[in-house]
Amino acid sequence: MVTDALLNNQNDEIKTQDNSGYPMQRFSVAPMLDWTDRHCRYFHRLLSDNALLYTEMVTTGAIIHGKGDFLTFNEEENPVALQLGGSNPVDLAHCAKLAQERGYDEINLNVGCPSDRVQNGRFGACLMGEADLVALCVSSMREVVDIPVTVKTRIGIDEQDSYQFLVDFIGTVNEKSGCDNFTVHARKAWLKGLSPKENREIPPLDYPRVYQLKRDFPNIIMAINGGIKTFDEMEEHLKHMDGVMVGREAYQNPYLMAEVDQRLFGSSKPIIKRREAAEAMFPYIERQLANGSKLGHITRHMLGLFQGIPGGRQWRRYISENAHKPGSGIEVVQRALEKISNDLDV
């Protein structure tokens, strides 16, 4: 497990770096609702030892009052961060403490989601307008845990989108809570008039603004998020930032992650093949099926594994058409693999 190799900071208090001295956020996969569940994260961990993985956003209400166990994750996923949604400092502190006890490596406060449902709960991107409250929430969590408490935010909301507004927000949260670790989505959020999907696409990206933010706060660990798809882009961002967070591209084209350790963390281990990654999922799938999970809930995260490879569309189609059938099992994935020629070294 990667977690055992993580180094403590100079004060020996909070893990902030991997075993190469890089910040844990050097490469991370964004928290994505309905996507980055525990099955997805297990699959992604097979592709990269070093990537920091995030849960979907989980609300404090779900953890405290929900009927299910919203903190469940596989031990193999570490390093993994829990993203919390909420604005009640007491509830957030309670959930953060539970998460640390369960073995999470980081707690992240969502200050970036623009959906109406999130706004109605007074959390997500609307909190950018309440920097003092965000600081109180973060400080309340930091008082009860020893793991990093971080914030994921946008560069602005609605008409509050000046650079000075962003500087004031980061400065207030940092000064009043001690938070020194932010991930910044390089788009503003429109709280009214745009759907969450549109908020990921319509507001223009402003990478230079985030670079400037890092220059103005050199002592804060800062990762950049939004529209990042290639290693060339990641390496350019890393000239200015401490880390990059990749969202949809890592999910839709997961094999991108197979080179993360080598390209961004200096690893010399062999790059896993696509076929090897698929076969490495077999024991996990069988265990999960035996515990009552549905095949389709696991394999949906693997559909993009052979993107761009001859037979990749047939792989995707076969799983999509068969994984949700009653009684479907590991044989569906095995037969889907047969759509990829054994003559291909992939």
XYZ file of C-alpha atoms in Angstrom:
346
model
C 0.000 0.000 0.000
C 1.186 3.481 -0.858
C 0.107 4.867 2.499
C 2.954 3.145 4.330
C 5.483 5.004 2.187
C 4.070 8.477 2.797
C 6.342 10.824 4.667
C 5.345 13.106 7.509
C 6.072 16.806 7.305
C 8.912 18.358 9.265
C 6.787 18.559 12.399
C 5.883 14.894 12.069
C 2.210 15.796 12.326
C 0.374 15.637 9.015
C 1.124 13.644 5.871
C 1.489 16.124 3.015
C 3.965 14.397 0.709
C 4.492 11.113 -1.090
C 7.756 9.190 -0.796
C 9.355 11.291 -3.546
C 8.884 14.518 -1.606
C 6.040 15.654 -3.857
C 2.845 17.044 -2.343
C 0.106 14.414 -2.201
C -1.897 16.574 -4.607
C 0.734 16.427 -7.397
C -1.768 14.311 -9.322
C -5.294 13.635 -8.135
C -8.575 12.445 -9.587
C -11.389 14.892 -8.942
C -14.368 14.018 -6.747
C -17.199 13.348 -9.219
C -20.754 12.682 -8.093
C -22.067 9.273 -9.229
C -18.659 8.436 -10.670
C -15.804 8.195 -8.162
C -17.330 5.571 -5.900
C -15.325 2.845 -4.166
C -15.412 0.525 -7.208
C -14.067 3.289 -9.423
C -11.325 4.134 -6.959
C -10.240 0.501 -6.617
C -9.896 0.312 -10.400
C -7.971 3.588 -10.575
C -5.601 2.408 -7.856
C -4.636 -0.555 -10.036
C -3.450 1.940 -12.631
C -1.516 4.276 -10.325
C 0.089 3.813 -6.925
C 0.605 7.519 -6.322
C -2.519 9.286 -7.550
C -4.540 10.850 -4.757
C -8.114 9.608 -5.108
C -11.191 11.466 -3.902
C -14.585 10.162 -2.935
C -17.735 11.573 -4.381
C -18.974 14.481 -2.317
C -20.697 13.094 0.783
C -22.905 15.388 2.837
C -22.641 15.559 6.590
C -26.353 14.793 6.755
C -25.892 11.525 4.887
C -23.087 10.424 7.218
C -24.862 11.418 10.431
C -28.453 10.536 9.572
C -28.261 8.238 6.533
C -29.175 4.568 6.726
C -26.145 3.346 4.790
C -22.428 3.459 5.541
C -21.234 6.414 3.496
C -17.637 6.115 4.671
C -16.954 2.632 3.325
C -13.874 2.253 1.171
C -11.410 -0.460 0.248
C -8.137 -0.470 2.152
C -6.294 -0.744 -1.159
C -7.528 2.692 -2.250
C -5.151 4.710 -0.057
C -4.152 7.463 -0.395
C -7.805 8.492 -0.529
C -9.522 11.711 0.521
C -13.085 12.187 1.683
C -14.847 15.192 0.193
C -17.449 16.587 2.559
C -20.404 18.792 1.746
C -21.767 20.911 4.550
C -21.584 24.237 6.355
C -22.270 23.344 9.983
C -18.904 23.418 11.780
C -20.018 20.977 14.488
C -21.323 18.427 11.993
C -18.263 18.779 9.772
C -15.935 18.238 12.733
C -17.892 15.142 13.767
C -17.702 13.678 10.257
C -14.029 14.549 9.860
C -13.200 12.723 13.080
C -15.136 9.661 11.921
C -13.311 9.743 8.589
C -9.899 9.863 10.215
C -10.849 6.918 12.418
C -11.829 4.984 9.292
C -8.440 5.585 7.663
C -8.924 8.431 5.204
C -5.795 10.417 4.337
C -7.424 13.821 3.861
C -10.667 15.705 4.406
C -11.706 18.080 1.625
C -14.421 20.704 1.982
C -16.530 21.254 -1.137
C -16.675 24.949 -1.959
C -17.067 24.429 -5.689
C -20.252 22.525 -6.569
C -22.861 24.882 -8.102
C -25.972 22.681 -8.189
C -29.307 23.999 -6.872
C -29.602 21.078 -4.444
C -26.211 21.876 -2.948
C -27.021 25.583 -2.684
C -30.283 24.789 -0.908
C -28.213 22.939 1.675
C -25.939 25.976 2.024
C -22.789 24.323 0.857
C -20.738 24.029 -2.304
C -19.804 27.042 -4.435
C -22.200 29.422 -2.677
C -19.851 29.271 0.330
C -17.326 31.350 -1.615
C -19.492 34.281 -0.548
C -19.011 33.347 3.126
C -15.267 33.148 3.654
C -15.549 33.553 7.423
C -17.900 30.589 7.643
C -15.594 28.468 5.477
C -12.707 29.370 7.777
C -14.755 28.373 10.819
C -15.712 25.071 9.194
C -12.106 24.269 8.329
C -10.711 25.265 11.712
C -13.375 23.163 13.474
C -12.268 20.106 11.499
C -8.566 20.810 11.948
C -9.050 20.938 15.718
C -10.205 17.325 15.866
C -8.080 15.551 13.210
C -4.395 15.132 12.426
C -4.810 14.572 8.685
C -4.870 17.455 6.180
C -8.082 19.460 5.847
C -8.219 21.025 2.394
C -10.606 23.149 0.329
C -11.725 22.743 -3.279
C -13.065 25.969 -4.721
C -13.761 27.955 -7.886
C -12.198 31.259 -8.967
C -15.431 33.144 -8.330
C -19.228 33.040 -8.265
C -21.763 35.051 -10.261
C -20.699 38.718 -10.307
C -18.178 38.128 -7.531
C -15.463 37.129 -9.929
C -12.700 39.716 -9.587
C -9.179 38.585 -8.797
C -9.327 40.588 -5.575
C -12.419 38.616 -4.496
C -10.507 35.370 -5.005
C -7.460 36.672 -3.129
C -9.644 37.840 -0.245
C -11.383 34.463 -0.049
C -8.170 32.420 -0.018
C -6.473 34.886 2.336
C -9.335 34.885 4.826
C -9.644 31.101 4.939
C -5.899 30.661 5.225
C -5.425 33.301 7.933
C -8.412 32.377 10.097
C -8.273 28.574 9.809
C -4.646 27.782 9.057
C -5.688 25.896 5.900
C -2.668 25.757 3.613
C -3.926 23.416 0.919
C -6.390 24.406 -1.827
C -7.481 22.946 -5.153
C -8.769 25.630 -7.498
C -11.125 24.884 -10.393
C -10.076 27.521 -12.927
C -13.651 28.537 -13.792
C -16.156 30.735 -12.009
C -19.534 29.239 -11.112
C -22.902 30.673 -12.031
C -25.215 29.805 -9.174
C -28.312 30.659 -11.195
C -29.045 29.922 -14.833
C -26.523 27.159 -15.526
C -26.735 23.464 -14.730
C -23.790 21.712 -13.048
C -22.833 20.272 -16.454
C -22.959 23.715 -18.063
C -20.894 25.107 -15.192
C -18.164 22.636 -16.155
C -18.137 23.835 -19.753
C -19.525 27.346 -20.318
C -17.603 29.637 -17.927
C -14.189 30.119 -19.557
C -11.079 28.624 -18.046
C -8.616 31.118 -16.604
C -5.408 29.269 -15.826
C -3.253 32.445 -15.590
C -5.438 33.688 -12.736
C -4.754 30.494 -10.768
C -1.029 30.725 -11.536
C -1.042 34.269 -10.175
C -2.862 33.068 -7.075
C -0.086 30.578 -6.418
C 2.536 33.301 -6.875
C 0.698 35.504 -4.396
C 0.403 32.649 -1.862
C 3.719 30.795 -2.316
C 3.470 29.015 1.047
C 0.095 27.430 0.266
C -0.003 24.039 -1.458
C -2.160 24.661 -4.493
C -3.452 22.348 -7.223
C -5.244 23.365 -10.413
C -8.361 21.716 -11.863
C -10.501 22.163 -14.950
C -10.253 20.932 -18.548
C -6.940 19.104 -18.122
C -6.600 16.153 -20.517
C -2.984 15.404 -21.489
C 0.379 14.900 -19.814
C 1.783 17.818 -21.785
C -0.891 20.010 -20.190
C -0.202 18.562 -16.750
C 3.534 19.162 -17.041
C 2.924 22.759 -18.136
C 0.633 23.361 -15.156
C 3.194 21.836 -12.809
C 5.669 24.523 -13.826
C 3.393 26.933 -11.966
C 1.438 24.816 -9.488
C 2.061 22.151 -6.853
C -0.460 19.742 -8.320
C -2.989 18.961 -11.010
C -6.446 17.488 -10.528
C -7.979 15.666 -13.495
C -11.689 14.915 -13.662
C -13.672 13.654 -16.618
C -10.638 12.643 -18.686
C -9.393 10.299 -15.956
C -12.828 8.703 -15.795
C -13.664 8.447 -19.486
C -10.131 7.525 -20.534
C -8.854 5.752 -17.403
C -5.751 4.293 -19.033
C -4.344 7.809 -18.904
C -3.599 7.010 -15.275
C -1.342 4.090 -16.157
C 1.538 6.492 -16.864
C 0.992 8.873 -13.962
C 3.568 7.237 -11.689
C 6.230 7.244 -14.399
C 5.530 10.671 -15.925
C 4.789 12.683 -12.789
C 6.330 10.785 -9.856
C 9.546 9.440 -11.343
C 8.612 5.776 -10.874
C 10.646 3.169 -12.738
C 8.103 0.358 -12.402
C 6.691 -1.096 -15.654
C 3.511 0.478 -16.977
C 0.588 -1.887 -16.511
C -1.053 -3.138 -19.720
C -4.735 -2.574 -20.346
C -5.423 -6.303 -20.436
C -3.483 -6.787 -17.201
C -5.564 -4.094 -15.529
C -8.802 -5.735 -16.637
C -7.682 -9.155 -15.414
C -6.439 -7.672 -12.129
C -10.038 -6.641 -11.452
C -11.307 -10.247 -11.612
C -10.669 -11.177 -7.936
C -12.180 -7.899 -6.770
C -15.263 -8.353 -8.950
C -15.788 -11.887 -7.660
C -15.474 -10.737 -4.036
C -17.890 -7.885 -4.552
C -20.431 -10.071 -6.342
C -20.247 -12.552 -3.473
C -21.015 -9.662 -1.110
C -24.090 -8.643 -3.071
C -22.782 -5.958 -5.422
C -24.119 -5.757 -8.969
C -21.697 -6.405 -11.831
C -22.778 -3.330 -13.739
C -22.049 -1.089 -10.766
C -18.398 -2.158 -11.013
C -17.826 -2.563 -14.738
C -19.293 0.814 -15.690
C -16.053 2.363 -14.465
C -14.015 0.122 -16.798
C -15.825 0.920 -20.048
C -13.198 3.386 -21.285
C -10.194 1.130 -20.607
C -9.676 0.212 -24.268
C -10.532 3.612 -25.717
C -8.815 4.048 -29.087
C -7.782 0.376 -29.280
C -9.099 -2.001 -32.006
C -11.985 -3.872 -30.407
C -12.473 -1.173 -27.793
C -15.968 -0.317 -28.961
C -16.985 -3.989 -28.913
C -15.571 -4.306 -25.373
C -17.623 -1.346 -24.269
C -20.781 -2.483 -26.044
C -20.636 -6.060 -24.767
C -20.280 -4.972 -21.132
C -22.939 -2.286 -21.487
C -25.442 -4.747 -22.954
C -24.771 -7.646 -20.588
C -23.438 -6.491 -17.214
C -26.884 -5.457 -15.938
C -28.615 -8.710 -16.835
C -29.829 -10.797 -13.880
C -27.189 -13.281 -12.750
C -24.393 -11.710 -14.793
C -20.943 -12.512 -13.477
C -17.242 -12.368 -14.231
C -17.780 -14.224 -17.500
C -19.211 -11.020 -18.993
C -15.876 -9.268 -18.566
C -13.975 -12.321 -19.793
C -16.049 -12.466 -22.956
C -15.708 -8.739 -23.454
C -11.925 -9.168 -23.296
C -12.171 -11.629 -26.167
C -13.233 -8.686 -28.335
C -9.656 -7.406 -27.980
C -7.352 -9.488 -30.177
C -4.717 -11.496 -28.344
C -2.333 -10.379 -31.079
C -2.451 -6.859 -29.645
C 0.116 -6.174 -26.944
C -2.139 -3.857 -24.963
